Short mmCIF file of C-alpha atoms in Angstrom, two decimals:
data_model
loop_
_atom_site.label_atom_id
_atom_site.label_comp_id
_atom_site.label_asym_id
_atom_site.label_seq_id
_atom_site.Cartn_x
_atom_site.Cartn_y
_atom_site.Cartn_z
CA MET J 1 12.40 -17.37 -27.33
CA ASN J 2 11.25 -20.53 -29.07
CA GLU J 3 8.17 -22.54 -28.26
CA THR J 4 9.80 -25.55 -26.61
CA SER J 5 11.77 -23.60 -24.08
CA MET J 6 8.66 -21.67 -23.06
CA LEU J 7 6.81 -24.92 -22.50
CA SER J 8 9.66 -26.47 -20.58
CA VAL J 9 9.86 -23.42 -18.35
CA PHE J 10 6.16 -23.81 -17.69
CA TRP J 11 6.62 -27.43 -16.59
CA LEU J 12 9.73 -26.65 -14.55
CA LEU J 13 7.94 -23.94 -12.61
CA LEU J 14 4.86 -26.12 -12.14
CA ARG J 15 7.03 -28.97 -10.80
CA ARG J 16 8.93 -26.62 -8.51
CA ASP J 17 5.74 -25.23 -7.00
CA LEU J 18 4.24 -28.67 -6.48
CA LEU J 19 7.47 -29.89 -4.90
CA LEU J 20 7.57 -26.90 -2.56
CA ALA J 21 3.94 -27.52 -1.61
CA ALA J 22 4.68 -31.17 -0.90
CA ARG J 23 7.32 -30.02 1.60
CA ARG J 24 4.96 -27.53 3.27
CA ARG J 25 1.80 -29.50 3.52
CA SER J 26 -0.14 -27.29 5.90
CA GLU J 27 -0.36 -24.49 3.32
CA TRP J 28 -2.77 -26.36 1.12
CA VAL J 29 -4.25 -28.82 3.63
CA ASN J 30 -5.52 -26.07 5.93
CA PRO J 31 -7.83 -24.42 3.37
CA LEU J 32 -9.36 -27.84 2.70
CA LEU J 33 -10.00 -28.40 6.39
CA PHE J 34 -11.48 -24.92 6.48
CA PHE J 35 -13.80 -25.88 3.59
CA ILE J 36 -15.05 -28.95 5.49
CA ILE J 37 -15.47 -27.12 8.78
CA VAL J 38 -17.41 -24.21 7.28
CA VAL J 39 -19.85 -26.58 5.60
CA THR J 40 -20.21 -28.51 8.88
CA LEU J 41 -21.14 -25.32 10.71
CA PHE J 42 -24.28 -24.74 8.66
CA PRO J 43 -26.34 -27.74 9.84
CA LEU J 44 -25.31 -26.80 13.39
CA GLY J 45 -26.43 -23.22 12.81
CA VAL J 46 -29.73 -23.77 11.03
CA GLY J 47 -30.78 -27.19 12.34
CA PRO J 48 -30.48 -30.69 10.92
CA GLU J 49 -33.78 -30.74 8.98
CA PRO J 50 -32.88 -32.73 5.79
CA ASN J 51 -35.08 -30.82 3.33
CA ALA J 52 -33.90 -27.43 4.50
CA LEU J 53 -30.30 -28.59 4.22
CA ARG J 54 -30.87 -29.93 0.73
CA GLU J 55 -32.41 -26.61 -0.28
CA MET J 56 -29.39 -24.57 0.70
CA ALA J 57 -26.67 -27.13 0.05
CA PRO J 58 -25.57 -25.74 -3.37
CA GLY J 59 -25.17 -22.23 -2.02
CA VAL J 60 -23.48 -23.30 1.19
CA ILE J 61 -20.98 -25.61 -0.49
CA TRP J 62 -20.18 -23.03 -3.14
CA VAL J 63 -19.74 -20.16 -0.69
CA ALA J 64 -17.44 -22.38 1.38
CA ALA J 65 -15.49 -23.21 -1.79
CA LEU J 66 -15.14 -19.49 -2.59
CA LEU J 67 -13.84 -18.76 0.88
CA ALA J 68 -11.43 -21.70 0.84
CA ALA J 69 -10.08 -20.68 -2.57
CA MET J 70 -9.65 -17.13 -1.35
CA LEU J 71 -7.97 -18.15 1.89
CA SER J 72 -5.25 -20.06 0.08
CA LEU J 73 -4.55 -17.18 -2.32
CA ASP J 74 -2.48 -15.21 0.14
CA ASN J 75 0.49 -17.60 -0.08
CA LEU J 76 0.34 -17.84 -3.87
CA PHE J 77 3.06 -15.22 -4.34
CA ARG J 78 3.89 -14.41 -0.71
CA SER J 79 6.78 -16.82 -0.03
CA ASP J 80 8.33 -16.18 -3.46
CA TYR J 81 8.07 -12.46 -2.77
CA ASP J 82 9.68 -12.80 0.64
CA ASP J 83 12.72 -14.78 -0.55
CA GLY J 84 13.17 -12.75 -3.74
CA SER J 85 12.52 -15.54 -6.25
CA LEU J 86 9.50 -13.63 -7.56
CA GLU J 87 11.81 -10.83 -8.71
CA GLN J 88 14.01 -13.40 -10.43
CA LEU J 89 10.96 -14.72 -12.28
CA ILE J 90 10.00 -11.23 -13.42
CA ILE J 91 13.46 -10.37 -14.77
CA SER J 92 13.86 -13.76 -16.48
CA PRO J 93 13.73 -13.65 -20.31
CA HIS J 94 10.51 -15.68 -20.43
CA PRO J 95 7.09 -14.06 -20.77
CA VAL J 96 5.80 -13.38 -17.29
CA SER J 97 2.24 -14.34 -18.21
CA VAL J 98 3.38 -17.91 -18.98
CA LEU J 99 5.27 -18.13 -15.69
CA VAL J 100 2.25 -16.78 -13.87
CA LEU J 101 0.01 -19.33 -15.57
CA ALA J 102 2.34 -22.10 -14.32
CA LYS J 103 2.12 -20.80 -10.76
CA VAL J 104 -1.65 -20.47 -10.95
CA SER J 105 -1.96 -23.98 -12.38
CA ALA J 106 0.06 -25.38 -9.50
CA GLN J 107 -2.11 -23.46 -7.09
CA TRP J 108 -5.26 -24.88 -8.67
CA LEU J 109 -3.89 -28.45 -8.55
CA LEU J 110 -3.26 -27.96 -4.83
CA THR J 111 -6.46 -26.17 -3.81
CA GLY J 112 -9.05 -26.56 -6.57
CA LEU J 113 -8.65 -30.22 -7.45
CA PRO J 114 -8.86 -31.57 -3.87
CA LEU J 115 -11.94 -29.41 -3.41
CA ILE J 116 -13.61 -31.18 -6.33
CA LEU J 117 -12.63 -34.59 -4.97
CA LEU J 118 -13.92 -33.73 -1.50
CA SER J 119 -17.19 -32.25 -2.68
CA PRO J 120 -19.23 -35.52 -2.92
CA LEU J 121 -18.50 -36.13 0.75
CA LEU J 122 -19.83 -32.70 1.67
CA ALA J 123 -22.79 -33.15 -0.64
CA VAL J 124 -23.72 -36.23 1.36
CA LEU J 125 -23.30 -34.31 4.62
CA MET J 126 -25.63 -31.61 3.30
CA ASN J 127 -28.14 -34.20 2.11
CA LEU J 128 -27.81 -33.15 -1.53
CA SER J 129 -29.68 -35.46 -3.90
CA SER J 130 -27.49 -37.91 -5.82
CA GLU J 131 -28.41 -36.38 -9.21
CA ALA J 132 -26.94 -33.07 -8.10
CA ILE J 133 -23.53 -34.49 -7.14
CA PRO J 134 -22.14 -34.79 -10.71
CA ALA J 135 -23.41 -31.26 -11.35
CA LEU J 136 -21.63 -30.05 -8.22
CA MET J 137 -18.37 -31.65 -9.36
CA MET J 138 -18.73 -30.26 -12.88
CA THR J 139 -19.41 -26.72 -11.69
CA LEU J 140 -16.45 -26.94 -9.34
CA ALA J 141 -14.26 -28.24 -12.17
CA LEU J 142 -15.21 -25.26 -14.36
CA GLY J 143 -15.48 -22.69 -11.59
CA THR J 144 -12.46 -23.21 -9.33
CA PRO J 145 -9.83 -22.55 -12.05
CA ALA J 146 -11.56 -19.27 -12.79
CA LEU J 147 -11.62 -18.47 -9.05
CA THR J 148 -7.89 -19.10 -8.81
CA LEU J 149 -7.14 -16.98 -11.89
CA ILE J 150 -9.26 -14.03 -10.80
CA GLY J 151 -8.04 -14.30 -7.23
CA ALA J 152 -4.43 -14.31 -8.38
CA ILE J 153 -4.94 -10.77 -9.73
CA GLY J 154 -5.85 -9.65 -6.23
CA ALA J 155 -2.98 -11.64 -4.74
CA ALA J 156 -0.56 -10.00 -7.18
CA LEU J 157 -1.83 -6.52 -6.31
CA THR J 158 -1.53 -7.07 -2.56
CA VAL J 159 1.68 -9.13 -2.42
CA GLY J 160 3.80 -6.15 -1.41
CA LEU J 161 1.56 -5.25 1.51
CA ARG J 162 2.22 -6.42 5.01
CA ARG J 163 -1.38 -7.22 5.90
CA GLY J 164 -2.87 -8.03 2.52
CA GLY J 165 -5.15 -10.86 3.66
CA VAL J 166 -8.34 -9.01 4.54
CA LEU J 167 -7.85 -6.47 1.75
CA LEU J 168 -7.48 -9.34 -0.70
CA SER J 169 -10.91 -10.67 0.20
CA LEU J 170 -12.44 -7.22 -0.26
CA LEU J 171 -10.94 -6.97 -3.73
CA VAL J 172 -11.64 -10.48 -4.92
CA LEU J 173 -15.00 -11.56 -3.49
CA PRO J 174 -17.18 -9.11 -5.51
CA LEU J 175 -15.54 -10.43 -8.68
CA TYR J 176 -16.47 -13.99 -7.68
CA ILE J 177 -20.20 -13.27 -7.68
CA PRO J 178 -21.04 -14.30 -11.28
CA ILE J 179 -19.33 -17.67 -10.80
CA LEU J 180 -21.21 -18.22 -7.54
CA ILE J 181 -24.53 -17.36 -9.17
CA PHE J 182 -24.18 -19.69 -12.15
CA ALA J 183 -22.60 -22.56 -10.24
CA ALA J 184 -25.02 -22.61 -7.30
CA SER J 185 -27.97 -22.32 -9.66
CA ALA J 186 -26.68 -25.22 -11.78
CA VAL J 187 -26.41 -27.47 -8.73
CA GLY J 188 -29.85 -26.46 -7.49
CA VAL J 189 -31.47 -27.01 -10.89
CA ALA J 190 -29.73 -30.36 -11.35
CA GLY J 191 -31.29 -31.50 -8.08
CA MET J 192 -34.69 -30.94 -9.67
CA GLY J 193 -33.69 -33.08 -12.63
CA LEU J 194 -33.52 -30.23 -15.16
CA SER J 195 -30.88 -29.48 -17.77
CA ILE J 196 -27.91 -27.38 -16.63
CA GLU J 197 -26.35 -26.80 -20.03
CA ALA J 198 -26.90 -23.03 -19.92
CA GLN J 199 -25.20 -22.58 -16.56
CA LEU J 200 -22.27 -24.80 -17.55
CA SER J 201 -21.86 -22.82 -20.78
CA PHE J 202 -21.74 -19.57 -18.81
CA LEU J 203 -19.18 -21.03 -16.40
CA ALA J 204 -17.07 -22.29 -19.30
CA ALA J 205 -17.26 -18.85 -20.92
CA LEU J 206 -16.15 -17.17 -17.69
CA LEU J 207 -13.28 -19.68 -17.42
CA MET J 208 -12.15 -18.97 -21.01
CA LEU J 209 -12.34 -15.24 -20.41
CA SER J 210 -10.24 -15.48 -17.27
CA ILE J 211 -7.68 -17.83 -18.87
CA THR J 212 -7.10 -15.38 -21.70
CA LEU J 213 -7.13 -12.11 -19.77
CA ALA J 214 -6.03 -12.93 -16.22
CA PRO J 215 -2.39 -14.04 -16.84
CA MET J 216 -1.53 -10.73 -18.53
CA THR J 217 -3.25 -8.78 -15.78
CA ILE J 218 -1.50 -10.78 -13.06
CA ALA J 219 1.84 -10.17 -14.77
CA ALA J 220 1.18 -6.41 -14.94
CA ALA J 221 0.04 -6.36 -11.31
CA LEU J 222 3.17 -8.22 -10.17
CA ARG J 223 5.40 -5.75 -12.00
CA ILE J 224 3.61 -2.89 -10.24
CA SER J 225 3.83 -4.53 -6.83
CA LEU J 226 7.54 -5.21 -7.27
CA SER J 227 8.35 -1.75 -8.61
CA SER J 228 8.04 0.00 -5.26
CA MET X 1 -2.17 21.72 -31.63
CA PHE X 2 -1.65 19.29 -28.79
CA ALA X 3 -0.12 21.91 -26.58
CA TRP X 4 -3.25 22.11 -24.44
CA PHE X 5 -3.10 18.32 -24.01
CA PHE X 6 0.51 18.37 -22.89
CA ARG X 7 -0.22 21.17 -20.49
CA LEU X 8 -2.77 18.88 -18.82
CA GLY X 9 0.27 16.92 -17.68
CA SER X 10 1.45 19.85 -15.59
CA PRO X 11 -0.14 19.91 -12.13
CA LYS X 12 0.57 23.61 -11.75
CA HIS X 13 -1.31 24.45 -14.94
CA VAL X 14 -4.24 22.18 -14.05
CA TYR X 15 -4.43 23.66 -10.58
CA ARG X 16 -4.83 27.14 -12.06
CA ILE X 17 -7.31 26.15 -14.79
CA ALA X 18 -9.42 24.09 -12.35
CA GLY X 19 -9.58 27.05 -10.01
CA ARG X 20 -10.89 29.21 -12.83
CA PHE X 21 -13.62 26.66 -13.65
CA LEU X 22 -14.87 26.35 -10.08
CA PRO X 23 -17.22 29.39 -9.89
CA TRP X 24 -18.81 28.39 -13.20
CA THR X 25 -19.45 24.76 -12.24
CA GLY X 26 -20.70 25.86 -8.84
CA GLY X 27 -23.08 28.39 -10.34
CA LEU X 28 -24.37 26.03 -13.01
CA PHE X 29 -24.90 23.36 -10.37
CA LEU X 30 -27.00 25.68 -8.19
CA LEU X 31 -29.03 26.79 -11.19
CA LEU X 32 -29.77 23.23 -12.30
CA LEU X 33 -30.41 22.06 -8.75
CA ILE X 34 -32.90 24.80 -7.93
CA SER X 35 -34.83 24.47 -11.20
CA GLY X 36 -34.68 20.67 -10.94
CA LEU X 37 -36.01 20.72 -7.38
CA TYR X 38 -38.74 23.18 -8.35
CA TYR X 39 -39.99 20.95 -11.17
CA SER X 40 -39.55 17.83 -9.03
CA PHE X 41 -42.07 19.17 -6.54
CA SER X 42 -44.40 20.81 -9.06
CA ALA X 43 -44.71 17.62 -11.16
CA PRO X 44 -48.10 15.92 -10.69
CA PRO X 45 -48.23 13.00 -8.26
CA ASP X 46 -48.12 9.51 -9.73
CA TYR X 47 -51.54 7.85 -10.00
CA GLN X 48 -50.23 4.65 -8.48
CA GLN X 49 -47.36 5.64 -6.23
CA GLY X 50 -48.68 8.97 -5.00
CA GLU X 51 -46.14 11.46 -3.72
CA SER X 52 -43.45 8.97 -2.75
CA TYR X 53 -42.35 8.45 -6.34
CA ARG X 54 -40.61 11.84 -6.17
CA ILE X 55 -37.55 10.19 -4.65
CA ILE X 56 -36.68 8.88 -8.11
CA PHE X 57 -35.55 12.42 -8.99
CA VAL X 58 -32.67 11.80 -6.60
CA HIS X 59 -32.41 8.04 -6.85
CA VAL X 60 -32.19 7.59 -10.61
CA PRO X 61 -29.60 10.33 -11.26
CA ALA X 62 -27.52 8.99 -8.35
CA ALA X 63 -27.64 5.49 -9.83
CA TRP X 64 -26.62 6.85 -13.25
CA MET X 65 -23.75 8.73 -11.64
CA SER X 66 -22.55 5.64 -9.78
CA MET X 67 -21.95 3.83 -13.07
CA PHE X 68 -20.67 6.90 -14.89
CA ILE X 69 -18.07 7.74 -12.24
CA TYR X 70 -16.71 4.19 -12.25
CA MET X 71 -16.16 4.56 -16.00
CA VAL X 72 -14.46 7.94 -15.49
CA MET X 73 -12.28 6.41 -12.79
CA ALA X 74 -11.28 3.42 -14.92
CA LEU X 75 -10.66 5.63 -17.96
CA ALA X 76 -8.48 8.01 -15.95
CA GLY X 77 -6.68 5.04 -14.38
CA GLY X 78 -6.09 3.51 -17.81
CA VAL X 79 -4.73 6.80 -19.18
CA GLY X 80 -2.44 7.07 -16.16
CA LEU X 81 -1.26 3.49 -16.66
CA VAL X 82 -0.57 3.80 -20.39
CA TRP X 83 0.78 7.35 -20.73
CA LYS X 84 2.10 7.63 -17.17
CA MET X 85 0.20 10.86 -16.68
CA LYS X 86 0.34 12.04 -13.09
CA MET X 87 -2.82 14.12 -13.47
CA ALA X 88 -4.87 11.13 -14.65
CA ASP X 89 -3.79 9.19 -11.55
CA MET X 90 -4.92 12.05 -9.35
CA VAL X 91 -8.29 12.31 -11.11
CA ALA X 92 -8.86 8.57 -10.69
CA SER X 93 -8.20 8.57 -6.97
CA ALA X 94 -10.14 11.82 -6.51
CA ALA X 95 -13.19 10.37 -8.29
CA ALA X 96 -13.43 7.13 -6.29
CA PRO X 97 -14.92 8.49 -3.02
CA ILE X 98 -17.42 10.63 -4.96
CA GLY X 99 -18.55 7.57 -6.89
CA ALA X 100 -18.84 5.54 -3.70
CA ALA X 101 -20.94 8.33 -2.16
CA PHE X 102 -23.30 8.42 -5.13
CA THR X 103 -23.63 4.63 -5.00
CA LEU X 104 -24.48 4.79 -1.32
CA LEU X 105 -26.98 7.56 -2.03
CA ALA X 106 -28.62 5.44 -4.73
CA LEU X 107 -28.85 2.51 -2.30
CA VAL X 108 -30.27 4.56 0.56
CA THR X 109 -32.84 6.38 -1.58
CA GLY X 110 -33.72 3.06 -3.22
CA SER X 111 -34.51 1.61 0.17
CA PHE X 112 -36.52 4.73 1.13
CA TRP X 113 -38.53 4.19 -2.03
CA GLY X 114 -38.85 0.48 -1.32
CA LYS X 115 -40.37 0.98 2.13
CA PRO X 116 -43.74 2.37 0.95
CA MET X 117 -43.67 0.45 -2.37
CA TRP X 118 -42.55 -3.00 -1.35
CA GLY X 119 -43.21 -2.74 2.38
CA THR X 120 -39.61 -3.49 3.35
CA TRP X 121 -36.40 -1.51 3.40
CA TRP X 122 -34.52 -4.01 1.33
CA VAL X 123 -35.51 -6.35 -1.47
CA TRP X 124 -32.96 -8.45 -3.33
CA ASP X 125 -33.95 -6.70 -6.51
CA ALA X 126 -31.55 -7.14 -9.42
CA ARG X 127 -30.67 -3.48 -9.73
CA LEU X 128 -30.31 -2.86 -5.99
CA THR X 129 -28.05 -5.92 -5.74
CA SER X 130 -25.91 -4.69 -8.65
CA GLU X 131 -25.59 -1.30 -6.94
CA LEU X 132 -24.52 -2.99 -3.70
CA ILE X 133 -21.82 -4.95 -5.53
CA LEU X 134 -20.72 -1.76 -7.26
CA LEU X 135 -20.33 -0.17 -3.84
CA PHE X 136 -18.09 -3.08 -2.81
CA LEU X 137 -15.99 -2.54 -5.95
CA TYR X 138 -15.57 1.15 -5.07
CA LEU X 139 -14.65 0.32 -1.48
CA GLY X 140 -12.12 -2.26 -2.68
CA PHE X 141 -10.52 0.36 -4.92
CA ILE X 142 -10.35 2.91 -2.11
CA ALA X 143 -9.02 0.34 0.36
CA LEU X 144 -6.31 -0.80 -2.05
CA GLN X 145 -5.15 2.75 -2.71
CA ALA X 146 -5.16 3.52 0.99
CA ALA X 147 -3.12 0.42 1.81
CA ILE X 148 -0.25 1.20 -0.58
CA GLU X 149 1.99 3.94 0.73
CA ASP X 150 3.85 4.89 -2.44
CA THR X 151 1.42 7.10 -4.40
CA ARG X 152 2.77 6.07 -7.80
CA THR X 153 2.37 2.35 -7.04
CA ALA X 154 -1.02 2.95 -5.44
CA ALA X 155 -2.25 4.73 -8.57
CA ARG X 156 -1.07 1.96 -10.91
CA ALA X 157 -2.40 -0.87 -8.73
CA GLY X 158 -5.73 0.95 -8.43
CA ALA X 159 -5.87 1.45 -12.20
CA ILE X 160 -5.43 -2.30 -12.78
CA LEU X 161 -8.19 -3.04 -10.28
CA ALA X 162 -10.51 -0.47 -11.86
CA LEU X 163 -9.94 -1.92 -15.32
CA VAL X 164 -10.62 -5.45 -14.05
CA GLY X 165 -13.77 -4.03 -12.46
CA VAL X 166 -14.89 -2.44 -15.73
CA ILE X 167 -14.67 -5.78 -17.51
CA ASN X 168 -16.56 -7.40 -14.65
CA ILE X 169 -19.35 -4.84 -14.14
CA PRO X 170 -21.40 -5.95 -17.18
CA ILE X 171 -20.82 -9.61 -16.32
CA ILE X 172 -21.88 -9.05 -12.71
CA HIS X 173 -24.84 -6.94 -13.79
CA TYR X 174 -26.23 -9.48 -16.24
CA SER X 175 -25.54 -12.47 -14.01
CA VAL X 176 -27.38 -10.75 -11.16
CA GLU X 177 -30.27 -9.96 -13.48
CA TRP X 178 -30.34 -13.58 -14.63
CA TRP X 179 -30.23 -14.76 -11.02
CA TYR X 180 -33.10 -12.45 -10.13
CA THR X 181 -35.41 -13.58 -12.93
CA LEU X 182 -34.65 -17.16 -11.93
CA HIS X 183 -35.68 -16.69 -8.32
CA GLN X 184 -38.53 -14.20 -8.64
CA PRO X 185 -41.78 -14.58 -10.49
CA ALA X 186 -42.01 -11.71 -12.97
CA THR X 187 -44.36 -9.54 -10.92
CA ILE X 188 -42.32 -6.46 -10.14
CA THR X 189 -40.19 -6.57 -13.27
CA LYS X 190 -42.94 -5.16 -15.45
CA MET X 191 -41.91 -1.71 -14.31
CA ASP X 192 -38.52 -1.84 -16.01
CA THR X 193 -39.19 0.64 -18.85
CA PRO X 194 -42.42 2.45 -18.17
CA SER X 195 -43.07 5.37 -20.48
CA ILE X 196 -42.44 8.55 -18.54
CA HIS X 197 -44.52 11.67 -18.87
CA ILE X 198 -42.77 14.85 -19.96
CA SER X 199 -43.64 16.62 -16.70
CA MET X 200 -41.64 13.98 -14.85
CA LEU X 201 -38.91 13.68 -17.47
CA ILE X 202 -37.94 17.37 -17.25
CA PRO X 203 -37.09 17.35 -13.53
CA LEU X 204 -35.36 13.99 -13.95
CA LEU X 205 -33.08 15.33 -16.66
CA LEU X 206 -32.49 18.60 -14.77
CA MET X 207 -31.51 16.67 -11.67
CA ALA X 208 -29.29 14.36 -13.72
CA GLY X 209 -27.60 17.45 -15.15
CA ALA X 210 -27.23 18.95 -11.70
CA PHE X 211 -25.61 15.74 -10.40
CA LYS X 212 -23.20 15.64 -13.35
CA VAL X 213 -22.11 19.24 -12.79
CA PHE X 214 -21.86 18.62 -9.05
CA PHE X 215 -19.55 15.70 -9.78
CA ALA X 216 -17.40 17.89 -12.02
CA HIS X 217 -17.31 20.58 -9.32
CA VAL X 218 -16.31 18.25 -6.49
CA LEU X 219 -13.87 16.43 -8.75
CA LEU X 220 -12.12 19.73 -9.52
CA ILE X 221 -11.93 20.62 -5.82
CA ARG X 222 -10.65 17.19 -4.85
CA THR X 223 -8.12 17.13 -7.68
CA ARG X 224 -6.82 20.55 -6.63
CA THR X 225 -6.39 19.30 -3.07
CA GLU X 226 -4.68 16.18 -4.34
CA ILE X 227 -2.31 18.31 -6.44
CA LEU X 228 -1.38 20.41 -3.41
CA ARG X 229 -0.83 17.30 -1.31
CA ARG X 230 1.37 15.52 -3.82
CA GLU X 231 3.28 18.61 -4.96
CA GLN X 232 3.72 20.12 -1.52
CA LYS X 233 7.51 20.08 -1.78
CA THR X 234 7.65 21.91 -5.12
CA GLY X 235 8.50 25.56 -5.43
CA TRP X 236 5.21 26.82 -6.82
CA VAL X 237 3.14 25.32 -4.00
CA GLN X 238 5.48 26.81 -1.40
CA GLU X 239 5.15 30.12 -3.20
CA LEU X 240 1.36 29.83 -3.20
CA PHE X 241 1.16 29.47 0.55
CA LYS X 242 3.67 32.19 1.35
CA LYS X 243 1.28 34.83 0.10
#
């Protein structure tokens, strides 16, 4: 298998997934609406006091982002599994980890990227200081791809199960904790006007680790799920 | 030379060998437990914490076991994944509930210790938080294996999850520690490596030994049960129950 054909397969699969998503808009719009609604609930739950909201804004926005990313994971492989195209991908001559990376990239473009673009709006709703908004967008840019990659492992393990949704969250959320810790702390620290280089380096390291290890793991998990 | 290793692949052989080990592990466990408990209560009280420090003789070994068993589980899962060894799969799924129980024990005793020391049942202390997340990892593993009906697929999926968990445990542990030092002034953290007196070290090590042997004992029993369950249709199991 030469290099060019592997790359073209990657783009073909990416295009296919984006095209499919464009035809089924609710699948990726709904998690975004969920993200907005969850963040809106917090001021209603704890009161509209601006300073209190600013204090917890990084954590609230990031937890909502985790949940939104997790919610959209269930259809990452589900529809391909149901109509059999996932099996075709696995038995194709191309390396499964590359195919998986294409699918995960499409998923991130549909769920992670809009989250980043929406985040300034939510930051304003939560009364986050304007210095913290670039930090929020940067942490989301580094963190959400890692969330999608790690979550895809769980999605691949549970794709064969009828009710995988709740189980998926049980498997995936504990693994999200380091990303949540570094990202929320970066946003909080940026609001105080301090340097966030350390947190961003940790997030970048976690992203690199998941880009290198997750595709292979997802491929192995898909093979296991399809073997039964 | 490797004949003994290949025989480990045979459930019938392992069932017999494990049965022969059981009285020994049980006896050794009782011996270690009784002597450990004796020294735990005869050790002098702590000058600062009084009598309530004695819970560490249960808490610390339980916390050690919670990490150790996850490693055993992941190792067994990895062996099952790579060499397709049925016995390794069974050991991995037999170990998970024991590990979860030890983790829960570490959490509960930690909170018992925290009540007189910190004045509350729960503090978001770095190590307690790591233990809590470890418990979630165990429960995820158990839930995944329970959800998949086919035992072979369940074992392989669980092995993947356990291996992912093993990579993540250090990352989670250090990120939680980092998070804790960020949010807490360093007042309680000075107790992280206090020098321990020999009269307290002896019961601690005895109890740690007792917990290890207890784990081995329960693991053998659970693995034997698992063998019977999975091999119930084979001739030798039928034979066993005819007697």
